[in-house]
Amino acid sequence: MADDMPVAVDDDLQELIDELMNAGPEDEADDREVEEISATALSEATEYLEDPDPPSPEQVGWAEGAVISAQSAADNMASYALDLRRALAVFAGTGRPEEAVLRKNVAWADARRAEAVEIASAARRLLEKELRCMAARDHPVIPELAALITAMRDSTKSLVLQDSGGDAVRSRKVGLLDSAIKFEDAVVGKMTALKEKLTRGAAAFAGEEEIVQALNKHAATAEAEIAESQAFSAVLLADANRAAIPVVVVQKRPAPETETETEEEPPRQRRRTGDAGDSAAQD
């Protein structure tokens, strides 16, 4: 087949055409799998958008991933369709088998690209819905998480006030403080991501002043939460260091060689005349 290819077909197009003309059942199965994935994603996006409740964390996570993956798929399909059209332009009107195969694949690529664009758009709308719901709340942190942070800090504050006690108690306290510090580090990470999302969201809603103000206010709250968490972490770290270092009481005791018996003090020698440094040098 390659011998009777038009001159306009370069090596890249030749490879693409050969691949399409020799496609078998496995390739068709791969195409169907792509179609099923797109259909499932579109169905999920529609279901999430129609849900009257605020988007759940799982739905938001899906949307954040879908925006990236769907946009990437749309870009890839656009590039693929462009290559197919280049090849089709060579065979258009020839009536050759390649023309029919290329037309079929152009239509397939265009359909998949359109679906990917629709999925990315739906995911963005879901993220926009989340931001609008956040703007309507009194606090940027969901009540369940806020309650968990408060409970953990109250528990940890009581731990800081406890006496370190013996080695076993001290070891347990150090372990608990270490866990509390890791928890506060996780809070800082979560609040930092939240602040960045709120700041980006405020910029995206330019022109909707009420939403912009609410999101900026929530971003400031997240910033304050970060500062509080970092300050509390510093207190915990200092207490953990104190608890980890036991207080050692040093008692003066006789040298080992004099523990069992006391030797008489040797007679004091007459002090030599001359400089002490010279005497040491002579010894």
PDB file of N, CA and C in Angstrom, residues 118-220:
ATOM      1  N   GLU A 118     -16.660  19.213  27.105  1.00  0.00           N
ATOM      2  CA  GLU A 118     -17.880  19.295  27.916  1.00  0.00           C
ATOM      3  C   GLU A 118     -17.614  18.840  29.351  1.00  0.00           C
ATOM      4  N   ILE A 119     -16.815  17.793  29.505  1.00  0.00           N
ATOM      5  CA  ILE A 119     -16.474  17.304  30.846  1.00  0.00           C
ATOM      6  C   ILE A 119     -15.683  18.362  31.606  1.00  0.00           C
ATOM      7  N   ALA A 120     -14.677  18.953  30.954  1.00  0.00           N
ATOM      8  CA  ALA A 120     -13.873  19.992  31.606  1.00  0.00           C
ATOM      9  C   ALA A 120     -14.740  21.177  32.005  1.00  0.00           C
ATOM     10  N   SER A 121     -15.667  21.553  31.126  1.00  0.00           N
ATOM     11  CA  SER A 121     -16.563  22.672  31.420  1.00  0.00           C
ATOM     12  C   SER A 121     -17.461  22.355  32.613  1.00  0.00           C
ATOM     13  N   ALA A 122     -17.998  21.139  32.657  1.00  0.00           N
ATOM     14  CA  ALA A 122     -18.861  20.738  33.772  1.00  0.00           C
ATOM     15  C   ALA A 122     -18.078  20.712  35.080  1.00  0.00           C
ATOM     16  N   ALA A 123     -16.842  20.242  35.018  1.00  0.00           N
ATOM     17  CA  ALA A 123     -16.011  20.203  36.226  1.00  0.00           C
ATOM     18  C   ALA A 123     -15.731  21.613  36.737  1.00  0.00           C
ATOM     19  N   ARG A 124     -15.473  22.542  35.828  1.00  0.00           N
ATOM     20  CA  ARG A 124     -15.244  23.932  36.244  1.00  0.00           C
ATOM     21  C   ARG A 124     -16.505  24.523  36.876  1.00  0.00           C
ATOM     22  N   ARG A 125     -17.658  24.199  36.320  1.00  0.00           N
ATOM     23  CA  ARG A 125     -18.916  24.708  36.887  1.00  0.00           C
ATOM     24  C   ARG A 125     -19.150  24.134  38.283  1.00  0.00           C
ATOM     25  N   LEU A 126     -18.739  22.891  38.478  1.00  0.00           N
ATOM     26  CA  LEU A 126     -18.888  22.287  39.798  1.00  0.00           C
ATOM     27  C   LEU A 126     -17.979  22.983  40.812  1.00  0.00           C
ATOM     28  N   LEU A 127     -16.762  23.312  40.408  1.00  0.00           N
ATOM     29  CA  LEU A 127     -15.847  24.037  41.291  1.00  0.00           C
ATOM     30  C   LEU A 127     -16.362  25.448  41.564  1.00  0.00           C
ATOM     31  N   GLU A 128     -16.974  26.053  40.562  1.00  0.00           N
ATOM     32  CA  GLU A 128     -17.584  27.375  40.758  1.00  0.00           C
ATOM     33  C   GLU A 128     -18.736  27.275  41.751  1.00  0.00           C
ATOM     34  N   LYS A 129     -19.512  26.211  41.640  1.00  0.00           N
ATOM     35  CA  LYS A 129     -20.615  25.989  42.578  1.00  0.00           C
ATOM     36  C   LYS A 129     -20.082  25.857  44.000  1.00  0.00           C
ATOM     37  N   GLU A 130     -18.966  25.152  44.154  1.00  0.00           N
ATOM     38  CA  GLU A 130     -18.370  25.004  45.484  1.00  0.00           C
ATOM     39  C   GLU A 130     -17.976  26.364  46.048  1.00  0.00           C
ATOM     40  N   LEU A 131     -17.350  27.208  45.234  1.00  0.00           N
ATOM     41  CA  LEU A 131     -16.922  28.525  45.701  1.00  0.00           C
ATOM     42  C   LEU A 131     -18.115  29.396  46.089  1.00  0.00           C
ATOM     43  N   ARG A 132     -19.168  29.318  45.334  1.00  0.00           N
ATOM     44  CA  ARG A 132     -20.368  30.099  45.673  1.00  0.00           C
ATOM     45  C   ARG A 132     -20.951  29.623  47.009  1.00  0.00           C
ATOM     46  N   CYS A 133     -20.940  28.317  47.212  1.00  0.00           N
ATOM     47  CA  CYS A 133     -21.430  27.778  48.484  1.00  0.00           C
ATOM     48  C   CYS A 133     -20.521  28.201  49.639  1.00  0.00           C
ATOM     49  N   MET A 134     -19.218  28.220  49.401  1.00  0.00           N
ATOM     50  CA  MET A 134     -18.280  28.650  50.438  1.00  0.00           C
ATOM     51  C   MET A 134     -18.479  30.123  50.771  1.00  0.00           C
ATOM     52  N   ALA A 135     -18.726  30.932  49.754  1.00  0.00           N
ATOM     53  CA  ALA A 135     -18.934  32.364  49.978  1.00  0.00           C
ATOM     54  C   ALA A 135     -20.171  32.615  50.828  1.00  0.00           C
ATOM     55  N   ALA A 136     -21.149  31.729  50.721  1.00  0.00           N
ATOM     56  CA  ALA A 136     -22.395  31.902  51.473  1.00  0.00           C
ATOM     57  C   ALA A 136     -22.273  31.429  52.918  1.00  0.00           C
ATOM     58  N   ARG A 137     -21.185  30.726  53.248  1.00  0.00           N
ATOM     59  CA  ARG A 137     -21.021  30.227  54.615  1.00  0.00           C
ATOM     60  C   ARG A 137     -20.422  31.295  55.514  1.00  0.00           C
ATOM     61  N   ASP A 138     -20.604  31.096  56.836  1.00  0.00           N
ATOM     62  CA  ASP A 138     -20.034  32.033  57.805  1.00  0.00           C
ATOM     63  C   ASP A 138     -18.554  31.780  58.025  1.00  0.00           C
ATOM     64  N   HIS A 139     -18.108  30.556  57.778  1.00  0.00           N
ATOM     65  CA  HIS A 139     -16.717  30.179  58.042  1.00  0.00           C
ATOM     66  C   HIS A 139     -16.237  29.305  56.890  1.00  0.00           C
ATOM     67  N   PRO A 140     -14.980  29.470  56.468  1.00  0.00           N
ATOM     68  CA  PRO A 140     -14.504  28.694  55.312  1.00  0.00           C
ATOM     69  C   PRO A 140     -14.320  27.212  55.592  1.00  0.00           C
ATOM     70  N   VAL A 141     -14.143  26.855  56.871  1.00  0.00           N
ATOM     71  CA  VAL A 141     -13.900  25.458  57.224  1.00  0.00           C
ATOM     72  C   VAL A 141     -15.229  24.787  57.552  1.00  0.00           C
ATOM     73  N   ILE A 142     -15.434  23.598  57.015  1.00  0.00           N
ATOM     74  CA  ILE A 142     -16.679  22.883  57.291  1.00  0.00           C
ATOM     75  C   ILE A 142     -16.760  22.591  58.792  1.00  0.00           C
ATOM     76  N   PRO A 143     -17.964  22.587  59.370  1.00  0.00           N
ATOM     77  CA  PRO A 143     -18.120  22.444  60.824  1.00  0.00           C
ATOM     78  C   PRO A 143     -17.440  21.204  61.393  1.00  0.00           C
ATOM     79  N   GLU A 144     -17.496  20.080  60.672  1.00  0.00           N
ATOM     80  CA  GLU A 144     -16.902  18.846  61.186  1.00  0.00           C
ATOM     81  C   GLU A 144     -15.395  18.997  61.376  1.00  0.00           C
ATOM     82  N   LEU A 145     -14.731  19.605  60.407  1.00  0.00           N
ATOM     83  CA  LEU A 145     -13.287  19.794  60.511  1.00  0.00           C
ATOM     84  C   LEU A 145     -12.952  20.817  61.586  1.00  0.00           C
ATOM     85  N   ALA A 146     -13.714  21.894  61.657  1.00  0.00           N
ATOM     86  CA  ALA A 146     -13.480  22.914  62.685  1.00  0.00           C
ATOM     87  C   ALA A 146     -13.614  22.308  64.077  1.00  0.00           C
ATOM     88  N   ALA A 147     -14.620  21.447  64.270  1.00  0.00           N
ATOM     89  CA  ALA A 147     -14.825  20.801  65.569  1.00  0.00           C
ATOM     90  C   ALA A 147     -13.663  19.869  65.901  1.00  0.00           C
ATOM     91  N   LEU A 148     -13.149  19.166  64.900  1.00  0.00           N
ATOM     92  CA  LEU A 148     -12.019  18.263  65.116  1.00  0.00           C
ATOM     93  C   LEU A 148     -10.779  19.043  65.530  1.00  0.00           C
ATOM     94  N   ILE A 149     -10.501  20.148  64.851  1.00  0.00           N
ATOM     95  CA  ILE A 149      -9.329  20.963  65.183  1.00  0.00           C
ATOM     96  C   ILE A 149      -9.437  21.488  66.605  1.00  0.00           C
ATOM     97  N   THR A 150     -10.609  21.993  66.978  1.00  0.00           N
ATOM     98  CA  THR A 150     -10.811  22.525  68.327  1.00  0.00           C
ATOM     99  C   THR A 150     -10.626  21.439  69.380  1.00  0.00           C
ATOM    100  N   ALA A 151     -11.211  20.269  69.151  1.00  0.00           N
ATOM    101  CA  ALA A 151     -11.107  19.171  70.114  1.00  0.00           C
ATOM    102  C   ALA A 151      -9.662  18.715  70.277  1.00  0.00           C
ATOM    103  N   MET A 152      -8.931  18.607  69.175  1.00  0.00           N
ATOM    104  CA  MET A 152      -7.535  18.184  69.238  1.00  0.00           C
ATOM    105  C   MET A 152      -6.694  19.190  70.004  1.00  0.00           C
ATOM    106  N   ARG A 153      -6.926  20.464  69.773  1.00  0.00           N
ATOM    107  CA  ARG A 153      -6.130  21.486  70.456  1.00  0.00           C
ATOM    108  C   ARG A 153      -6.444  21.535  71.943  1.00  0.00           C
ATOM    109  N   ASP A 154      -7.712  21.421  72.297  1.00  0.00           N
ATOM    110  CA  ASP A 154      -8.074  21.418  73.717  1.00  0.00           C
ATOM    111  C   ASP A 154      -7.421  20.246  74.429  1.00  0.00           C
ATOM    112  N   SER A 155      -7.433  19.090  73.793  1.00  0.00           N
ATOM    113  CA  SER A 155      -6.814  17.908  74.379  1.00  0.00           C
ATOM    114  C   SER A 155      -5.307  18.089  74.509  1.00  0.00           C
ATOM    115  N   THR A 156      -4.698  18.676  73.489  1.00  0.00           N
ATOM    116  CA  THR A 156      -3.246  18.854  73.499  1.00  0.00           C
ATOM    117  C   THR A 156      -2.826  19.900  74.521  1.00  0.00           C
ATOM    118  N   LYS A 157      -3.617  20.958  74.685  1.00  0.00           N
ATOM    119  CA  LYS A 157      -3.290  21.993  75.671  1.00  0.00           C
ATOM    120  C   LYS A 157      -3.259  21.412  77.080  1.00  0.00           C
ATOM    121  N   SER A 158      -4.178  20.520  77.388  1.00  0.00           N
ATOM    122  CA  SER A 158      -4.168  19.880  78.702  1.00  0.00           C
ATOM    123  C   SER A 158      -2.942  18.990  78.854  1.00  0.00           C
ATOM    124  N   LEU A 159      -2.482  18.414  77.758  1.00  0.00           N
ATOM    125  CA  LEU A 159      -1.286  17.581  77.793  1.00  0.00           C
ATOM    126  C   LEU A 159      -0.053  18.419  78.084  1.00  0.00           C
ATOM    127  N   VAL A 160       0.013  19.612  77.530  1.00  0.00           N
ATOM    128  CA  VAL A 160       1.162  20.490  77.742  1.00  0.00           C
ATOM    129  C   VAL A 160       1.289  20.855  79.210  1.00  0.00           C
ATOM    130  N   LEU A 161       0.157  21.008  79.899  1.00  0.00           N
ATOM    131  CA  LEU A 161       0.166  21.423  81.300  1.00  0.00           C
ATOM    132  C   LEU A 161       0.551  20.291  82.244  1.00  0.00           C
ATOM    133  N   GLN A 162       0.537  19.055  81.765  1.00  0.00           N
ATOM    134  CA  GLN A 162       0.842  17.923  82.630  1.00  0.00           C
ATOM    135  C   GLN A 162       2.323  17.876  82.975  1.00  0.00           C
ATOM    136  N   ASP A 163       2.601  17.404  84.201  1.00  0.00           N
ATOM    137  CA  ASP A 163       3.978  17.205  84.614  1.00  0.00           C
ATOM    138  C   ASP A 163       4.537  15.998  83.862  1.00  0.00           C
ATOM    139  N   SER A 164       5.798  16.083  83.466  1.00  0.00           N
ATOM    140  CA  SER A 164       6.387  14.993  82.686  1.00  0.00           C
ATOM    141  C   SER A 164       6.482  13.698  83.480  1.00  0.00           C
ATOM    142  N   GLY A 165       6.670  13.794  84.809  1.00  0.00           N
ATOM    143  CA  GLY A 165       6.704  12.589  85.627  1.00  0.00           C
ATOM    144  C   GLY A 165       7.922  11.729  85.336  1.00  0.00           C
ATOM    145  N   GLY A 166       7.754  10.398  85.503  1.00  0.00           N
ATOM    146  CA  GLY A 166       8.860   9.480  85.291  1.00  0.00           C
ATOM    147  C   GLY A 166       9.149   9.229  83.827  1.00  0.00           C
ATOM    148  N   ASP A 167      10.074   8.298  83.584  1.00  0.00           N
ATOM    149  CA  ASP A 167      10.493   8.029  82.209  1.00  0.00           C
ATOM    150  C   ASP A 167       9.340   7.531  81.340  1.00  0.00           C
ATOM    151  N   ALA A 168       8.506   6.645  81.890  1.00  0.00           N
ATOM    152  CA  ALA A 168       7.398   6.092  81.100  1.00  0.00           C
ATOM    153  C   ALA A 168       6.397   7.176  80.720  1.00  0.00           C
ATOM    154  N   VAL A 169       6.071   8.022  81.694  1.00  0.00           N
ATOM    155  CA  VAL A 169       5.130   9.115  81.427  1.00  0.00           C
ATOM    156  C   VAL A 169       5.738  10.103  80.446  1.00  0.00           C
ATOM    157  N   ARG A 170       7.028  10.376  80.641  1.00  0.00           N
ATOM    158  CA  ARG A 170       7.715  11.325  79.759  1.00  0.00           C
ATOM    159  C   ARG A 170       7.732  10.807  78.325  1.00  0.00           C
ATOM    160  N   SER A 171       8.010   9.522  78.156  1.00  0.00           N
ATOM    161  CA  SER A 171       8.052   8.935  76.817  1.00  0.00           C
ATOM    162  C   SER A 171       6.680   9.004  76.148  1.00  0.00           C
ATOM    163  N   ARG A 172       5.631   8.710  76.927  1.00  0.00           N
ATOM    164  CA  ARG A 172       4.272   8.770  76.371  1.00  0.00           C
ATOM    165  C   ARG A 172       3.921  10.200  75.982  1.00  0.00           C
ATOM    166  N   LYS A 173       4.306  11.154  76.816  1.00  0.00           N
ATOM    167  CA  LYS A 173       3.990  12.551  76.527  1.00  0.00           C
ATOM    168  C   LYS A 173       4.694  13.012  75.257  1.00  0.00           C
ATOM    169  N   VAL A 174       5.957  12.629  75.107  1.00  0.00           N
ATOM    170  CA  VAL A 174       6.702  13.019  73.908  1.00  0.00           C
ATOM    171  C   VAL A 174       6.030  12.447  72.663  1.00  0.00           C
ATOM    172  N   GLY A 175       5.569  11.197  72.747  1.00  0.00           N
ATOM    173  CA  GLY A 175       4.888  10.589  71.607  1.00  0.00           C
ATOM    174  C   GLY A 175       3.598  11.302  71.247  1.00  0.00           C
ATOM    175  N   LEU A 176       2.820  11.665  72.273  1.00  0.00           N
ATOM    176  CA  LEU A 176       1.564  12.376  72.030  1.00  0.00           C
ATOM    177  C   LEU A 176       1.816  13.766  71.460  1.00  0.00           C
ATOM    178  N   LEU A 177       2.838  14.436  71.974  1.00  0.00           N
ATOM    179  CA  LEU A 177       3.164  15.764  71.455  1.00  0.00           C
ATOM    180  C   LEU A 177       3.629  15.681  70.003  1.00  0.00           C
ATOM    181  N   ASP A 178       4.388  14.638  69.687  1.00  0.00           N
ATOM    182  CA  ASP A 178       4.838  14.463  68.303  1.00  0.00           C
ATOM    183  C   ASP A 178       3.643  14.282  67.368  1.00  0.00           C
ATOM    184  N   SER A 179       2.653  13.495  67.798  1.00  0.00           N
ATOM    185  CA  SER A 179       1.442  13.311  66.987  1.00  0.00           C
ATOM    186  C   SER A 179       0.681  14.626  66.834  1.00  0.00           C
ATOM    187  N   ALA A 180       0.637  15.407  67.918  1.00  0.00           N
ATOM    188  CA  ALA A 180      -0.069  16.692  67.864  1.00  0.00           C
ATOM    189  C   ALA A 180       0.622  17.662  66.914  1.00  0.00           C
ATOM    190  N   ILE A 181       1.949  17.643  66.903  1.00  0.00           N
ATOM    191  CA  ILE A 181       2.699  18.522  65.995  1.00  0.00           C
ATOM    192  C   ILE A 181       2.422  18.134  64.543  1.00  0.00           C
ATOM    193  N   LYS A 182       2.388  16.839  64.270  1.00  0.00           N
ATOM    194  CA  LYS A 182       2.080  16.382  62.908  1.00  0.00           C
ATOM    195  C   LYS A 182       0.667  16.788  62.504  1.00  0.00           C
ATOM    196  N   PHE A 183      -0.255  16.734  63.459  1.00  0.00           N
ATOM    197  CA  PHE A 183      -1.632  17.155  63.172  1.00  0.00           C
ATOM    198  C   PHE A 183      -1.664  18.634  62.806  1.00  0.00           C
ATOM    199  N   GLU A 184      -0.937  19.457  63.571  1.00  0.00           N
ATOM    200  CA  GLU A 184      -0.907  20.891  63.280  1.00  0.00           C
ATOM    201  C   GLU A 184      -0.245  21.164  61.931  1.00  0.00           C
ATOM    202  N   ASP A 185       0.775  20.381  61.588  1.00  0.00           N
ATOM    203  CA  ASP A 185       1.401  20.533  60.266  1.00  0.00           C
ATOM    204  C   ASP A 185       0.389  20.224  59.161  1.00  0.00           C
ATOM    205  N   ALA A 186      -0.440  19.204  59.396  1.00  0.00           N
ATOM    206  CA  ALA A 186      -1.475  18.864  58.413  1.00  0.00           C
ATOM    207  C   ALA A 186      -2.505  19.983  58.305  1.00  0.00           C
ATOM    208  N   VAL A 187      -2.828  20.604  59.438  1.00  0.00           N
ATOM    209  CA  VAL A 187      -3.768  21.733  59.427  1.00  0.00           C
ATOM    210  C   VAL A 187      -3.194  22.882  58.606  1.00  0.00           C
ATOM    211  N   VAL A 188      -1.906  23.165  58.801  1.00  0.00           N
ATOM    212  CA  VAL A 188      -1.256  24.238  58.036  1.00  0.00           C
ATOM    213  C   VAL A 188      -1.326  23.939  56.542  1.00  0.00           C
ATOM    214  N   GLY A 189      -1.041  22.692  56.160  1.00  0.00           N
ATOM    215  CA  GLY A 189      -1.100  22.329  54.744  1.00  0.00           C
ATOM    216  C   GLY A 189      -2.493  22.482  54.170  1.00  0.00           C
ATOM    217  N   LYS A 190      -3.493  22.040  54.926  1.00  0.00           N
ATOM    218  CA  LYS A 190      -4.876  22.122  54.445  1.00  0.00           C
ATOM    219  C   LYS A 190      -5.328  23.576  54.356  1.00  0.00           C
ATOM    220  N   MET A 191      -4.981  24.376  55.356  1.00  0.00           N
ATOM    221  CA  MET A 191      -5.394  25.784  55.353  1.00  0.00           C
ATOM    222  C   MET A 191      -4.666  26.583  54.266  1.00  0.00           C
ATOM    223  N   THR A 192      -3.428  26.210  53.995  1.00  0.00           N
ATOM    224  CA  THR A 192      -2.689  26.883  52.924  1.00  0.00           C
ATOM    225  C   THR A 192      -3.350  26.617  51.576  1.00  0.00           C
ATOM    226  N   ALA A 193      -3.709  25.356  51.336  1.00  0.00           N
ATOM    227  CA  ALA A 193      -4.405  25.014  50.084  1.00  0.00           C
ATOM    228  C   ALA A 193      -5.756  25.719  50.003  1.00  0.00           C
ATOM    229  N   LEU A 194      -6.450  25.795  51.139  1.00  0.00           N
ATOM    230  CA  LEU A 194      -7.753  26.466  51.164  1.00  0.00           C
ATOM    231  C   LEU A 194      -7.608  27.954  50.870  1.00  0.00           C
ATOM    232  N   LYS A 195      -6.605  28.567  51.474  1.00  0.00           N
ATOM    233  CA  LYS A 195      -6.376  30.000  51.241  1.00  0.00           C
ATOM    234  C   LYS A 195      -6.091  30.266  49.769  1.00  0.00           C
ATOM    235  N   GLU A 196      -5.248  29.426  49.158  1.00  0.00           N
ATOM    236  CA  GLU A 196      -4.919  29.609  47.741  1.00  0.00           C
ATOM    237  C   GLU A 196      -6.161  29.440  46.865  1.00  0.00           C
ATOM    238  N   LYS A 197      -7.009  28.456  47.189  1.00  0.00           N
ATOM    239  CA  LYS A 197      -8.238  28.245  46.422  1.00  0.00           C
ATOM    240  C   LYS A 197      -9.162  29.454  46.541  1.00  0.00           C
ATOM    241  N   LEU A 198      -9.305  29.981  47.752  1.00  0.00           N
ATOM    242  CA  LEU A 198     -10.176  31.136  47.968  1.00  0.00           C
ATOM    243  C   LEU A 198      -9.651  32.370  47.246  1.00  0.00           C
ATOM    244  N   THR A 199      -8.341  32.543  47.270  1.00  0.00           N
ATOM    245  CA  THR A 199      -7.739  33.699  46.596  1.00  0.00           C
ATOM    246  C   THR A 199      -7.939  33.611  45.085  1.00  0.00           C
ATOM    247  N   ARG A 200      -7.697  32.406  44.522  1.00  0.00           N
ATOM    248  CA  ARG A 200      -7.933  32.218  43.085  1.00  0.00           C
ATOM    249  C   ARG A 200      -9.405  32.403  42.752  1.00  0.00           C
ATOM    250  N   GLY A 201     -10.270  31.897  43.623  1.00  0.00           N
ATOM    251  CA  GLY A 201     -11.702  32.023  43.384  1.00  0.00           C
ATOM    252  C   GLY A 201     -12.157  33.465  43.377  1.00  0.00           C
ATOM    253  N   ALA A 202     -11.624  34.257  44.305  1.00  0.00           N
ATOM    254  CA  ALA A 202     -11.991  35.674  44.348  1.00  0.00           C
ATOM    255  C   ALA A 202     -11.595  36.370  43.055  1.00  0.00           C
ATOM    256  N   ALA A 203     -10.427  36.005  42.526  1.00  0.00           N
ATOM    257  CA  ALA A 203      -9.980  36.613  41.267  1.00  0.00           C
ATOM    258  C   ALA A 203     -10.867  36.180  40.101  1.00  0.00           C
ATOM    259  N   ALA A 204     -11.375  34.946  40.160  1.00  0.00           N
ATOM    260  CA  ALA A 204     -12.214  34.437  39.066  1.00  0.00           C
ATOM    261  C   ALA A 204     -13.605  35.063  39.060  1.00  0.00           C
ATOM    262  N   PHE A 205     -14.036  35.586  40.202  1.00  0.00           N
ATOM    263  CA  PHE A 205     -15.378  36.173  40.299  1.00  0.00           C
ATOM    264  C   PHE A 205     -15.348  37.696  40.190  1.00  0.00           C
ATOM    265  N   ALA A 206     -14.347  38.205  39.511  1.00  0.00           N
ATOM    266  CA  ALA A 206     -14.257  39.661  39.339  1.00  0.00           C
ATOM    267  C   ALA A 206     -15.556  40.188  38.744  1.00  0.00           C
ATOM    268  N   GLY A 207     -16.103  41.223  39.381  1.00  0.00           N
ATOM    269  CA  GLY A 207     -17.374  41.783  38.930  1.00  0.00           C
ATOM    270  C   GLY A 207     -18.525  41.405  39.834  1.00  0.00           C
ATOM    271  N   GLU A 208     -18.372  40.307  40.590  1.00  0.00           N
ATOM    272  CA  GLU A 208     -19.391  39.913  41.569  1.00  0.00           C
ATOM    273  C   GLU A 208     -18.852  40.265  42.957  1.00  0.00           C
ATOM    274  N   GLU A 209     -18.980  41.538  43.301  1.00  0.00           N
ATOM    275  CA  GLU A 209     -18.299  42.093  44.463  1.00  0.00           C
ATOM    276  C   GLU A 209     -18.660  41.377  45.759  1.00  0.00           C
ATOM    277  N   GLU A 210     -19.906  41.009  45.917  1.00  0.00           N
ATOM    278  CA  GLU A 210     -20.324  40.361  47.168  1.00  0.00           C
ATOM    279  C   GLU A 210     -19.597  39.033  47.373  1.00  0.00           C
ATOM    280  N   ILE A 211     -19.494  38.257  46.309  1.00  0.00           N
ATOM    281  CA  ILE A 211     -18.793  36.975  46.400  1.00  0.00           C
ATOM    282  C   ILE A 211     -17.302  37.198  46.601  1.00  0.00           C
ATOM    283  N   VAL A 212     -16.739  38.173  45.901  1.00  0.00           N
ATOM    284  CA  VAL A 212     -15.311  38.473  46.032  1.00  0.00           C
ATOM    285  C   VAL A 212     -14.976  38.837  47.471  1.00  0.00           C
ATOM    286  N   GLN A 213     -15.778  39.693  48.082  1.00  0.00           N
ATOM    287  CA  GLN A 213     -15.528  40.104  49.462  1.00  0.00           C
ATOM    288  C   GLN A 213     -15.624  38.916  50.418  1.00  0.00           C
ATOM    289  N   ALA A 214     -16.625  38.070  50.214  1.00  0.00           N
ATOM    290  CA  ALA A 214     -16.793  36.910  51.094  1.00  0.00           C
ATOM    291  C   ALA A 214     -15.614  35.950  50.975  1.00  0.00           C
ATOM    292  N   LEU A 215     -15.159  35.704  49.751  1.00  0.00           N
ATOM    293  CA  LEU A 215     -14.035  34.783  49.552  1.00  0.00           C
ATOM    294  C   LEU A 215     -12.742  35.364  50.108  1.00  0.00           C
ATOM    295  N   ASN A 216     -12.527  36.656  49.932  1.00  0.00           N
ATOM    296  CA  ASN A 216     -11.333  37.295  50.494  1.00  0.00           C
ATOM    297  C   ASN A 216     -11.357  37.262  52.021  1.00  0.00           C
ATOM    298  N   LYS A 217     -12.539  37.446  52.594  1.00  0.00           N
ATOM    299  CA  LYS A 217     -12.675  37.367  54.050  1.00  0.00           C
ATOM    300  C   LYS A 217     -12.339  35.967  54.539  1.00  0.00           C
ATOM    301  N   HIS A 218     -12.823  34.961  53.841  1.00  0.00           N
ATOM    302  CA  HIS A 218     -12.515  33.579  54.211  1.00  0.00           C
ATOM    303  C   HIS A 218     -11.021  33.287  54.040  1.00  0.00           C
ATOM    304  N   ALA A 219     -10.404  33.863  53.010  1.00  0.00           N
ATOM    305  CA  ALA A 219      -8.962  33.672  52.808  1.00  0.00           C
ATOM    306  C   ALA A 219      -8.185  34.253  53.983  1.00  0.00           C
ATOM    307  N   ALA A 220      -8.625  35.399  54.494  1.00  0.00           N
ATOM    308  CA  ALA A 220      -7.982  36.011  55.659  1.00  0.00           C
ATOM    309  C   ALA A 220      -8.163  35.130  56.894  1.00  0.00           C
TER     310      ALA A 220
END
